Each structure stands twice: as structure tokens, then as C-alpha cells.
Amino acid sequence: PAEKPQFDGSRVTEAKALAERIIAGGAPAPADVEGWTTSAHIVLLEVLEAHAANQPLPEAQLEALGTAYAYNTTKNAEIRMRFDLLGLRSAREANITDALDLATSQGRMKFTRVLFKALKPVALDRARDAFRANEQKFHPICAKMVAKDLEV
């Protein structure tokens, strides 16, 4: 294009810097994320989850994150899913329970399939039971794909 739009990447930079501080063991505080958009929270959680793929965060650190940034109580499905994915890397019980609830409470494959796939290595039997109990609620394509993922 003749004119390239200007984008403010300061929030992304801020979110990545906060993720690095948390990875290094820094304590989260509510003021860290004051005024943040959902997108900034997503960046933070995705950076943390990428790190957790190789080195899961301690459960105490996840609890502190969930409390300080209100991830334990958010109703925002985008944030909730990403926090659950982060917690599943550590097999945190609170995230297993919430991931099962989120995966079965709405029908978007974007959330449902991703969460069931992430639950498979940490809570396979519970994931299968939850899927079987809710299978009829899902769109047929979603149900077929999740059944294949869980080998049901």
C-alpha cells in the first residue's frame, strides 16, 4: 500500500517483558496489567505457555498469577483458555477442572478441541468422561474431531 499504517507495539513489548520477569521468578501484582486489553493478556499468556512447554511454571506461581491478574475468575473465554493451557502444562488441578468446564460449556471448536487435546496427556480419563457426557451438545464435526483426538 502507498501508506503503511502505524501500529503501537508498546503493549506487546510490555507483555513480553512481563512474561520474562515472571519466568525469572518475579511476583505478579495487579498493577502489572492495569488497563490492559484482552490482546495484551493473550500475548503474556502465550509467551508463558511457550516457555512452559519446556519448563512448566510452579503451581504456586500459577496460583499467584491467577489471583493477581484475575485469571482464576475471568469469564473471558480467550484469556481463560490460555490460562488453562498454561496451567495444564503443570497439571494444576484448578486448571484441569476449569478446562473441562470450559471445553464442555460452549461449542466453539476453537476452544473445545484445543482444550481436550491439552487435557489428553494430563487427565485423559476425565477428559473422555467429560466428552462422553457432553458429546450430544457438540456440533457433529466437533464431536467427531474430539472423539478422534481422545481415541474414544
mmCIF file of C-alpha atoms in Angstrom:
data_model
loop_
_atom_site.group_PDB
_atom_site.id
_atom_site.type_symbol
_atom_site.label_atom_id
_atom_site.label_comp_id
_atom_site.label_asym_id
_atom_site.label_seq_id
_atom_site.Cartn_x
_atom_site.Cartn_y
_atom_site.Cartn_z
ATOM 1 C CA PRO A 1 0.000 0.000 0.000
ATOM 2 C CA ALA A 2 1.012 3.565 -0.600
ATOM 3 C CA GLU A 3 0.620 4.392 3.071
ATOM 4 C CA LYS A 4 1.653 1.913 5.697
ATOM 5 C CA PRO A 5 -0.404 2.203 8.910
ATOM 6 C CA GLN A 6 1.446 2.932 12.131
ATOM 7 C CA PHE A 7 0.916 0.380 14.864
ATOM 8 C CA ASP A 8 1.708 0.848 18.507
ATOM 9 C CA GLY A 9 3.532 -2.274 19.648
ATOM 10 C CA SER A 10 4.272 -0.982 23.132
ATOM 11 C CA ARG A 11 1.731 -3.284 24.828
ATOM 12 C CA VAL A 12 3.203 -6.337 23.105
ATOM 13 C CA THR A 13 6.677 -5.312 24.221
ATOM 14 C CA GLU A 14 5.360 -4.695 27.742
ATOM 15 C CA ALA A 15 3.608 -8.095 27.836
ATOM 16 C CA LYS A 16 6.724 -9.921 26.662
ATOM 17 C CA ALA A 17 8.874 -8.109 29.229
ATOM 18 C CA LEU A 18 6.407 -9.027 31.987
ATOM 19 C CA ALA A 19 6.462 -12.658 30.856
ATOM 20 C CA GLU A 20 10.251 -12.687 31.095
ATOM 21 C CA ARG A 21 10.071 -11.179 34.585
ATOM 22 C CA ILE A 22 7.587 -13.844 35.675
ATOM 23 C CA ILE A 23 9.679 -16.627 34.139
ATOM 24 C CA ALA A 24 12.645 -15.296 36.112
ATOM 25 C CA GLY A 25 10.584 -15.674 39.299
ATOM 26 C CA GLY A 26 9.141 -12.181 39.659
ATOM 27 C CA ALA A 27 5.977 -11.845 41.724
ATOM 28 C CA PRO A 28 2.892 -10.718 39.829
ATOM 29 C CA ALA A 29 0.917 -7.717 41.059
ATOM 30 C CA PRO A 30 -2.449 -6.392 39.841
ATOM 31 C CA ALA A 31 -0.817 -3.098 38.809
ATOM 32 C CA ASP A 32 1.276 -5.007 36.230
ATOM 33 C CA VAL A 33 -1.726 -5.412 33.948
ATOM 34 C CA GLU A 34 -3.795 -2.358 34.846
ATOM 35 C CA GLY A 35 -5.518 -1.031 31.721
ATOM 36 C CA TRP A 36 -4.530 -3.998 29.579
ATOM 37 C CA THR A 37 -6.677 -5.266 26.735
ATOM 38 C CA THR A 38 -7.524 -8.893 26.144
ATOM 39 C CA SER A 39 -4.908 -8.939 23.382
ATOM 40 C CA ALA A 40 -2.139 -7.929 25.785
ATOM 41 C CA HIS A 41 -3.161 -10.663 28.232
ATOM 42 C CA ILE A 42 -3.130 -13.160 25.367
ATOM 43 C CA VAL A 43 0.431 -12.172 24.439
ATOM 44 C CA LEU A 44 1.539 -12.591 28.059
ATOM 45 C CA LEU A 45 -0.113 -15.987 28.436
ATOM 46 C CA GLU A 46 1.124 -17.280 25.081
ATOM 47 C CA VAL A 47 4.731 -16.336 25.891
ATOM 48 C CA LEU A 48 4.418 -18.028 29.283
ATOM 49 C CA GLU A 49 2.845 -21.125 27.741
ATOM 50 C CA ALA A 50 5.583 -21.394 25.115
ATOM 51 C CA HIS A 51 8.145 -21.314 27.938
ATOM 52 C CA ALA A 52 6.129 -23.831 29.973
ATOM 53 C CA ALA A 53 6.268 -26.330 27.098
ATOM 54 C CA ASN A 54 9.884 -26.956 28.154
ATOM 55 C CA GLN A 55 9.789 -25.831 31.776
ATOM 56 C CA PRO A 56 6.350 -25.742 33.437
ATOM 57 C CA LEU A 57 5.725 -22.982 35.946
ATOM 58 C CA PRO A 58 5.464 -24.000 39.605
ATOM 59 C CA GLU A 59 1.933 -24.364 40.902
ATOM 60 C CA ALA A 60 2.469 -21.587 43.456
ATOM 61 C CA GLN A 61 3.465 -19.211 40.666
ATOM 62 C CA LEU A 62 0.368 -20.159 38.663
ATOM 63 C CA GLU A 63 -1.808 -19.518 41.711
ATOM 64 C CA ALA A 64 -0.172 -16.117 42.188
ATOM 65 C CA LEU A 65 -0.764 -15.260 38.510
ATOM 66 C CA GLY A 66 -4.371 -16.396 38.684
ATOM 67 C CA THR A 67 -5.018 -14.277 41.751
ATOM 68 C CA ALA A 68 -3.056 -11.134 40.829
ATOM 69 C CA TYR A 69 -4.342 -10.916 37.269
ATOM 70 C CA ALA A 70 -7.831 -12.365 37.999
ATOM 71 C CA TYR A 71 -7.244 -15.287 35.644
ATOM 72 C CA ASN A 72 -8.782 -17.666 38.190
ATOM 73 C CA THR A 73 -12.134 -15.895 37.936
ATOM 74 C CA THR A 74 -12.271 -14.377 34.451
ATOM 75 C CA LYS A 75 -15.273 -15.089 32.243
ATOM 76 C CA ASN A 76 -13.329 -14.099 29.109
ATOM 77 C CA ALA A 77 -13.009 -17.351 27.148
ATOM 78 C CA GLU A 78 -9.892 -16.216 25.267
ATOM 79 C CA ILE A 79 -7.992 -15.483 28.476
ATOM 80 C CA ARG A 80 -9.493 -18.398 30.349
ATOM 81 C CA MET A 81 -8.459 -20.914 27.694
ATOM 82 C CA ARG A 82 -4.899 -19.630 27.555
ATOM 83 C CA PHE A 83 -4.535 -19.626 31.330
ATOM 84 C CA ASP A 84 -5.885 -23.178 31.395
ATOM 85 C CA LEU A 85 -3.397 -24.236 28.711
ATOM 86 C CA LEU A 86 -0.595 -22.725 30.798
ATOM 87 C CA GLY A 87 -1.809 -24.494 33.947
ATOM 88 C CA LEU A 88 -2.249 -27.811 32.141
ATOM 89 C CA ARG A 89 1.479 -27.760 31.370
ATOM 90 C CA SER A 90 1.955 -28.071 35.149
ATOM 91 C CA ALA A 91 -1.014 -30.441 35.620
ATOM 92 C CA ARG A 92 -2.532 -27.895 38.019
ATOM 93 C CA GLU A 93 -5.817 -29.295 39.321
ATOM 94 C CA ALA A 94 -7.641 -25.957 39.219
ATOM 95 C CA ASN A 95 -6.812 -25.602 35.521
ATOM 96 C CA ILE A 96 -7.768 -29.203 34.751
ATOM 97 C CA THR A 97 -11.168 -28.624 36.344
ATOM 98 C CA ASP A 98 -11.679 -25.286 34.611
ATOM 99 C CA ALA A 99 -10.509 -26.621 31.244
ATOM 100 C CA LEU A 100 -13.055 -29.442 31.472
ATOM 101 C CA ASP A 101 -15.764 -26.910 32.325
ATOM 102 C CA LEU A 102 -14.834 -24.528 29.520
ATOM 103 C CA ALA A 103 -14.465 -27.318 26.962
ATOM 104 C CA THR A 104 -17.948 -28.631 27.722
ATOM 105 C CA SER A 105 -19.814 -25.360 28.364
ATOM 106 C CA GLN A 106 -19.599 -23.833 24.905
ATOM 107 C CA GLY A 107 -19.449 -25.323 21.455
ATOM 108 C CA ARG A 108 -16.682 -23.491 19.643
ATOM 109 C CA MET A 109 -14.158 -25.940 18.260
ATOM 110 C CA LYS A 110 -11.583 -23.171 18.691
ATOM 111 C CA PHE A 111 -11.796 -23.782 22.447
ATOM 112 C CA THR A 112 -13.272 -27.257 22.760
ATOM 113 C CA ARG A 113 -10.832 -29.206 20.616
ATOM 114 C CA VAL A 114 -7.749 -27.307 21.806
ATOM 115 C CA LEU A 115 -8.637 -27.887 25.457
ATOM 116 C CA PHE A 116 -9.471 -31.565 25.044
ATOM 117 C CA LYS A 117 -6.169 -32.103 23.203
ATOM 118 C CA ALA A 118 -4.298 -30.334 26.014
ATOM 119 C CA LEU A 119 -6.146 -32.387 28.644
ATOM 120 C CA LYS A 120 -5.233 -35.681 26.990
ATOM 121 C CA PRO A 121 -1.707 -36.039 28.455
ATOM 122 C CA VAL A 122 -2.668 -34.879 31.973
ATOM 123 C CA ALA A 123 -6.234 -36.088 32.571
ATOM 124 C CA LEU A 124 -7.199 -38.494 29.790
ATOM 125 C CA ASP A 125 -9.819 -40.469 31.707
ATOM 126 C CA ARG A 126 -11.516 -37.314 32.992
ATOM 127 C CA ALA A 127 -11.418 -35.774 29.513
ATOM 128 C CA ARG A 128 -13.000 -38.890 27.993
ATOM 129 C CA ASP A 129 -15.685 -38.989 30.680
ATOM 130 C CA ALA A 130 -16.500 -35.295 30.203
ATOM 131 C CA PHE A 131 -16.583 -35.699 26.443
ATOM 132 C CA ARG A 132 -18.888 -38.724 26.581
ATOM 133 C CA ALA A 133 -21.239 -36.918 28.997
ATOM 134 C CA ASN A 134 -21.456 -33.878 26.716
ATOM 135 C CA GLU A 135 -20.927 -35.308 23.240
ATOM 136 C CA GLN A 136 -24.516 -34.687 22.154
ATOM 137 C CA LYS A 137 -24.142 -30.948 22.865
ATOM 138 C CA PHE A 138 -21.331 -30.530 20.351
ATOM 139 C CA HIS A 139 -21.642 -29.872 16.665
ATOM 140 C CA PRO A 140 -21.245 -33.217 14.846
ATOM 141 C CA ILE A 141 -17.934 -32.196 13.254
ATOM 142 C CA CYS A 142 -16.563 -31.019 16.595
ATOM 143 C CA ALA A 143 -17.696 -34.229 18.299
ATOM 144 C CA LYS A 144 -16.083 -36.336 15.576
ATOM 145 C CA MET A 145 -12.767 -34.493 15.803
ATOM 146 C CA VAL A 146 -12.598 -34.565 19.607
ATOM 147 C CA ALA A 147 -13.555 -38.261 19.660
ATOM 148 C CA LYS A 148 -10.665 -38.914 17.291
ATOM 149 C CA ASP A 149 -8.278 -36.826 19.424
ATOM 150 C CA LEU A 150 -9.282 -38.647 22.618
ATOM 151 C CA GLU A 151 -9.380 -42.025 20.859
ATOM 152 C CA VAL A 152 -12.935 -42.635 22.033
#
